[in-house]
């Protein structure tokens, strides 16, 4: 199966494309796009990989599902298109950055600027039905994104993984903590942010770690 994917990622994930689960997944996704309103647009399904090649990954932020409202999702976890009001989780991420680093809250919720610096903004599930969170879970996407995380863990060193909430932390169990820096906190959603996301200082901790390992800091 020929999937259009950024070349450095395609090299690592090409074996997944031939597995039975992936063929079933693609059939399911094609049918959904043909009959339902699905986010993100088809051209943006793999945008997290396209925007942040394997060789450039320095930080990974794991999300769960794409946003399921009109015009929001564009393939990067927690990010929204230009001109779209940032959802509550992203508002809280910006609040924590302001408190942690003193940076003003940006006007745009488009996080492509992070991806361009080596931040992989990866959702565990890469597609979702409109207004129906979780609708494409357990169809095969999780296995595919696990393969991506495992490739990073196995082949790279000194990557910062930010795992927010129980779901991301469970998915992060395949990361080798002896080679990478794993940061855990509550999810930034309004339901959980007060339980340990606010005050986690993940953004300054990530930059400190990158600096210590001779890598450029992220301009959050």
mmCIF file of C-alpha atoms in Angstrom:
data_model
loop_
_atom_site.group_PDB
_atom_site.id
_atom_site.type_symbol
_atom_site.label_atom_id
_atom_site.label_comp_id
_atom_site.label_asym_id
_atom_site.label_seq_id
_atom_site.Cartn_x
_atom_site.Cartn_y
_atom_site.Cartn_z
ATOM 1 C CA UNK A 1 0.000 0.000 0.000
ATOM 2 C CA UNK A 2 1.460 3.358 -1.008
ATOM 3 C CA UNK A 3 0.822 5.948 1.679
ATOM 4 C CA UNK A 4 2.014 9.521 1.134
ATOM 5 C CA UNK A 5 4.237 10.232 4.118
ATOM 6 C CA UNK A 6 7.312 12.332 4.832
ATOM 7 C CA UNK A 7 10.298 10.199 3.654
ATOM 8 C CA UNK A 8 12.170 9.796 6.970
ATOM 9 C CA UNK A 9 8.953 8.614 8.644
ATOM 10 C CA UNK A 10 7.957 6.447 5.701
ATOM 11 C CA UNK A 11 11.249 4.574 6.012
ATOM 12 C CA UNK A 12 10.486 3.742 9.670
ATOM 13 C CA UNK A 13 6.793 2.957 9.254
ATOM 14 C CA UNK A 14 6.632 1.275 5.835
ATOM 15 C CA UNK A 15 6.290 -2.202 7.393
ATOM 16 C CA UNK A 16 3.085 -1.084 9.124
ATOM 17 C CA UNK A 17 1.458 -0.354 5.752
ATOM 18 C CA UNK A 18 1.565 -4.045 4.812
ATOM 19 C CA UNK A 19 0.040 -5.355 8.037
ATOM 20 C CA UNK A 20 -3.577 -6.590 8.062
ATOM 21 C CA UNK A 21 -4.639 -4.104 10.753
ATOM 22 C CA UNK A 22 -3.502 -1.160 8.604
ATOM 23 C CA UNK A 23 -5.339 -2.362 5.504
ATOM 24 C CA UNK A 24 -8.530 -2.698 7.571
ATOM 25 C CA UNK A 25 -7.936 0.744 9.089
ATOM 26 C CA UNK A 26 -7.540 2.427 5.699
ATOM 27 C CA UNK A 27 -10.708 0.771 4.394
ATOM 28 C CA UNK A 28 -12.600 2.007 7.470
ATOM 29 C CA UNK A 29 -11.215 5.548 7.125
ATOM 30 C CA UNK A 30 -11.999 5.727 3.392
ATOM 31 C CA UNK A 31 -15.584 4.637 4.051
ATOM 32 C CA UNK A 32 -15.949 7.205 6.846
ATOM 33 C CA UNK A 33 -14.690 10.068 4.668
ATOM 34 C CA UNK A 34 -17.071 8.959 1.904
ATOM 35 C CA UNK A 35 -20.161 8.871 4.104
ATOM 36 C CA UNK A 36 -19.574 11.147 7.137
ATOM 37 C CA UNK A 37 -18.005 14.478 8.069
ATOM 38 C CA UNK A 38 -14.515 13.559 9.274
ATOM 39 C CA UNK A 39 -11.685 15.664 10.696
ATOM 40 C CA UNK A 40 -9.011 16.644 9.862
ATOM 41 C CA UNK A 41 -9.234 17.047 6.052
ATOM 42 C CA UNK A 42 -7.859 13.965 4.294
ATOM 43 C CA UNK A 43 -4.740 15.808 3.159
ATOM 44 C CA UNK A 44 -3.864 16.587 6.794
ATOM 45 C CA UNK A 45 -4.221 13.099 8.338
ATOM 46 C CA UNK A 46 -0.447 12.607 8.490
ATOM 47 C CA UNK A 47 0.475 16.274 8.897
ATOM 48 C CA UNK A 48 2.150 15.712 12.296
ATOM 49 C CA UNK A 49 4.747 13.539 10.531
ATOM 50 C CA UNK A 50 5.049 15.784 7.470
ATOM 51 C CA UNK A 51 5.594 18.895 9.605
ATOM 52 C CA UNK A 52 8.217 17.274 11.828
ATOM 53 C CA UNK A 53 10.548 14.773 10.097
ATOM 54 C CA UNK A 54 11.901 11.882 12.182
ATOM 55 C CA UNK A 55 15.460 13.200 12.153
ATOM 56 C CA UNK A 56 14.366 16.538 13.585
ATOM 57 C CA UNK A 57 12.199 15.329 16.499
ATOM 58 C CA UNK A 58 13.399 16.718 19.834
ATOM 59 C CA UNK A 59 10.132 16.863 21.788
ATOM 60 C CA UNK A 60 6.963 14.743 21.559
ATOM 61 C CA UNK A 61 3.584 15.889 22.881
ATOM 62 C CA UNK A 62 0.953 13.149 22.797
ATOM 63 C CA UNK A 63 -2.723 13.883 22.307
ATOM 64 C CA UNK A 64 -5.689 11.532 22.093
ATOM 65 C CA UNK A 65 -8.123 12.546 19.304
ATOM 66 C CA UNK A 66 -8.225 15.353 16.748
ATOM 67 C CA UNK A 67 -10.610 18.185 17.590
ATOM 68 C CA UNK A 68 -14.089 17.287 16.354
ATOM 69 C CA UNK A 69 -15.536 20.754 15.641
ATOM 70 C CA UNK A 70 -15.671 22.505 12.246
ATOM 71 C CA UNK A 71 -12.395 23.981 11.022
ATOM 72 C CA UNK A 72 -10.385 23.152 14.136
ATOM 73 C CA UNK A 73 -8.272 20.060 13.449
ATOM 74 C CA UNK A 74 -5.419 20.258 10.963
ATOM 75 C CA UNK A 75 -3.343 17.239 11.905
ATOM 76 C CA UNK A 76 -1.328 18.498 14.891
ATOM 77 C CA UNK A 77 -2.317 17.530 18.444
ATOM 78 C CA UNK A 78 -3.756 20.434 20.476
ATOM 79 C CA UNK A 79 -3.329 22.827 17.508
ATOM 80 C CA UNK A 80 -6.018 24.657 15.540
ATOM 81 C CA UNK A 81 -6.064 26.395 12.176
ATOM 82 C CA UNK A 82 -5.293 30.106 11.882
ATOM 83 C CA UNK A 83 -8.253 32.257 12.843
ATOM 84 C CA UNK A 84 -9.905 29.541 14.974
ATOM 85 C CA UNK A 85 -10.490 30.336 18.645
ATOM 86 C CA UNK A 86 -8.166 28.144 20.768
ATOM 87 C CA UNK A 87 -10.125 25.412 22.587
ATOM 88 C CA UNK A 88 -9.946 25.242 26.405
ATOM 89 C CA UNK A 89 -7.063 22.714 26.563
ATOM 90 C CA UNK A 90 -4.913 24.902 24.326
ATOM 91 C CA UNK A 91 -5.836 28.003 26.326
ATOM 92 C CA UNK A 92 -4.554 26.203 29.421
ATOM 93 C CA UNK A 93 -1.341 25.177 27.639
ATOM 94 C CA UNK A 94 -0.708 28.825 26.781
ATOM 95 C CA UNK A 95 -1.482 29.832 30.386
ATOM 96 C CA UNK A 96 1.099 27.367 31.691
ATOM 97 C CA UNK A 97 3.709 28.629 29.211
ATOM 98 C CA UNK A 98 3.029 32.198 30.365
ATOM 99 C CA UNK A 99 3.362 31.217 34.038
ATOM 100 C CA UNK A 100 6.399 29.011 33.390
ATOM 101 C CA UNK A 101 8.374 31.166 30.963
ATOM 102 C CA UNK A 102 6.747 34.598 31.169
ATOM 103 C CA UNK A 103 5.784 34.546 27.507
ATOM 104 C CA UNK A 104 2.645 36.385 26.398
ATOM 105 C CA UNK A 105 -0.293 34.291 25.215
ATOM 106 C CA UNK A 106 -0.039 34.092 21.391
ATOM 107 C CA UNK A 107 -2.851 35.333 19.185
ATOM 108 C CA UNK A 108 -2.766 32.193 17.023
ATOM 109 C CA UNK A 109 -3.531 28.652 18.176
ATOM 110 C CA UNK A 110 -1.694 27.178 15.191
ATOM 111 C CA UNK A 111 1.247 25.215 16.603
ATOM 112 C CA UNK A 112 2.976 24.614 13.266
ATOM 113 C CA UNK A 113 5.682 26.922 14.595
ATOM 114 C CA UNK A 114 6.474 24.284 17.242
ATOM 115 C CA UNK A 115 6.465 21.439 14.709
ATOM 116 C CA UNK A 116 8.989 23.363 12.622
ATOM 117 C CA UNK A 117 11.351 23.363 15.605
ATOM 118 C CA UNK A 118 11.200 19.600 16.153
ATOM 119 C CA UNK A 119 8.090 19.201 18.319
ATOM 120 C CA UNK A 120 6.056 16.178 17.184
ATOM 121 C CA UNK A 121 2.411 16.925 18.039
ATOM 122 C CA UNK A 122 0.998 13.431 17.708
ATOM 123 C CA UNK A 123 -2.541 12.283 18.386
ATOM 124 C CA UNK A 124 -2.958 8.588 19.200
ATOM 125 C CA UNK A 125 -5.919 8.503 16.790
ATOM 126 C CA UNK A 126 -5.427 10.487 13.598
ATOM 127 C CA UNK A 127 -9.052 10.914 12.489
ATOM 128 C CA UNK A 128 -12.433 11.517 14.143
ATOM 129 C CA UNK A 129 -16.093 11.854 13.150
ATOM 130 C CA UNK A 130 -17.599 15.339 13.523
ATOM 131 C CA UNK A 131 -18.967 16.037 17.013
ATOM 132 C CA UNK A 132 -18.198 12.470 18.113
ATOM 133 C CA UNK A 133 -15.012 12.257 20.212
ATOM 134 C CA UNK A 134 -13.453 8.805 20.335
ATOM 135 C CA UNK A 135 -15.358 7.629 17.258
ATOM 136 C CA UNK A 136 -12.227 6.357 15.464
ATOM 137 C CA UNK A 137 -10.531 4.828 18.481
ATOM 138 C CA UNK A 138 -9.714 1.098 18.497
ATOM 139 C CA UNK A 139 -9.756 0.892 14.700
ATOM 140 C CA UNK A 140 -5.992 0.564 14.267
ATOM 141 C CA UNK A 141 -4.642 4.085 14.586
ATOM 142 C CA UNK A 142 -3.278 3.403 18.078
ATOM 143 C CA UNK A 143 -1.171 0.529 16.775
ATOM 144 C CA UNK A 144 0.219 2.757 14.025
ATOM 145 C CA UNK A 145 1.092 5.628 16.355
ATOM 146 C CA UNK A 146 2.616 3.168 18.850
ATOM 147 C CA UNK A 147 4.965 2.075 16.054
ATOM 148 C CA UNK A 148 5.987 5.701 15.529
ATOM 149 C CA UNK A 149 6.670 6.227 19.245
ATOM 150 C CA UNK A 150 8.611 2.965 19.469
ATOM 151 C CA UNK A 151 10.770 3.978 16.484
ATOM 152 C CA UNK A 152 11.615 7.255 18.222
ATOM 153 C CA UNK A 153 12.368 5.498 21.499
ATOM 154 C CA UNK A 154 14.538 2.818 19.879
ATOM 155 C CA UNK A 155 16.460 4.869 17.323
ATOM 156 C CA UNK A 156 16.905 8.254 18.981
ATOM 157 C CA UNK A 157 18.330 9.497 22.285
ATOM 158 C CA UNK A 158 17.513 12.410 24.578
ATOM 159 C CA UNK A 159 14.020 13.125 23.257
ATOM 160 C CA UNK A 160 11.639 14.895 25.643
ATOM 161 C CA UNK A 161 8.227 13.204 25.891
ATOM 162 C CA UNK A 162 5.393 15.210 27.463
ATOM 163 C CA UNK A 163 2.652 12.857 28.630
ATOM 164 C CA UNK A 164 -0.427 14.710 29.837
ATOM 165 C CA UNK A 165 -3.198 12.673 31.428
ATOM 166 C CA UNK A 166 -3.685 8.961 32.044
ATOM 167 C CA UNK A 167 -4.262 8.086 28.384
ATOM 168 C CA UNK A 168 -0.974 9.572 27.174
ATOM 169 C CA UNK A 169 0.923 8.117 30.130
ATOM 170 C CA UNK A 170 -0.385 4.639 29.382
ATOM 171 C CA UNK A 171 0.588 5.015 25.714
ATOM 172 C CA UNK A 172 4.028 6.214 26.791
ATOM 173 C CA UNK A 173 4.822 2.894 28.478
ATOM 174 C CA UNK A 174 6.787 1.838 25.358
ATOM 175 C CA UNK A 175 9.294 4.704 25.762
ATOM 176 C CA UNK A 176 12.715 3.788 27.179
ATOM 177 C CA UNK A 177 13.205 6.059 30.230
ATOM 178 C CA UNK A 178 16.932 5.334 30.353
ATOM 179 C CA UNK A 179 17.437 7.114 26.988
ATOM 180 C CA UNK A 180 14.781 9.814 27.075
ATOM 181 C CA UNK A 181 13.268 12.442 29.366
ATOM 182 C CA UNK A 182 9.656 11.612 30.243
ATOM 183 C CA UNK A 183 7.557 14.395 31.752
ATOM 184 C CA UNK A 184 4.159 13.488 33.206
ATOM 185 C CA UNK A 185 1.321 15.739 34.360
ATOM 186 C CA UNK A 186 -2.457 15.971 34.427
ATOM 187 C CA UNK A 187 -4.224 16.721 31.148
ATOM 188 C CA UNK A 188 -4.607 20.433 30.291
ATOM 189 C CA UNK A 189 -8.383 20.119 29.829
ATOM 190 C CA UNK A 190 -10.530 22.294 32.143
ATOM 191 C CA UNK A 191 -11.582 19.129 33.997
ATOM 192 C CA UNK A 192 -8.023 18.220 35.015
ATOM 193 C CA UNK A 193 -5.656 21.181 34.617
ATOM 194 C CA UNK A 194 -5.931 22.180 38.282
ATOM 195 C CA UNK A 195 -4.914 18.662 39.325
ATOM 196 C CA UNK A 196 -1.287 18.985 38.284
ATOM 197 C CA UNK A 197 -1.007 20.492 34.819
ATOM 198 C CA UNK A 198 -0.816 24.052 36.058
ATOM 199 C CA UNK A 199 2.574 24.460 37.686
ATOM 200 C CA UNK A 200 4.138 21.401 35.987
ATOM 201 C CA UNK A 201 6.752 23.646 34.299
ATOM 202 C CA UNK A 202 7.207 21.135 31.481
ATOM 203 C CA UNK A 203 8.227 23.816 28.989
ATOM 204 C CA UNK A 204 11.142 25.173 31.019
ATOM 205 C CA UNK A 205 12.140 21.633 32.055
ATOM 206 C CA UNK A 206 12.198 20.533 28.410
ATOM 207 C CA UNK A 207 14.384 23.465 27.402
ATOM 208 C CA UNK A 208 16.751 22.896 30.307
ATOM 209 C CA UNK A 209 17.153 19.235 29.310
ATOM 210 C CA UNK A 210 17.701 20.089 25.638
ATOM 211 C CA UNK A 211 20.292 22.694 26.606
ATOM 212 C CA UNK A 212 22.112 20.207 28.851
ATOM 213 C CA UNK A 213 22.296 17.769 25.925
ATOM 214 C CA UNK A 214 23.622 20.309 23.443
ATOM 215 C CA UNK A 215 20.363 20.818 21.556
ATOM 216 C CA UNK A 216 18.648 24.101 20.699
ATOM 217 C CA UNK A 217 15.817 25.104 23.008
ATOM 218 C CA UNK A 218 12.246 25.362 21.753
ATOM 219 C CA UNK A 219 10.777 28.834 21.302
ATOM 220 C CA UNK A 220 7.441 28.004 22.913
#
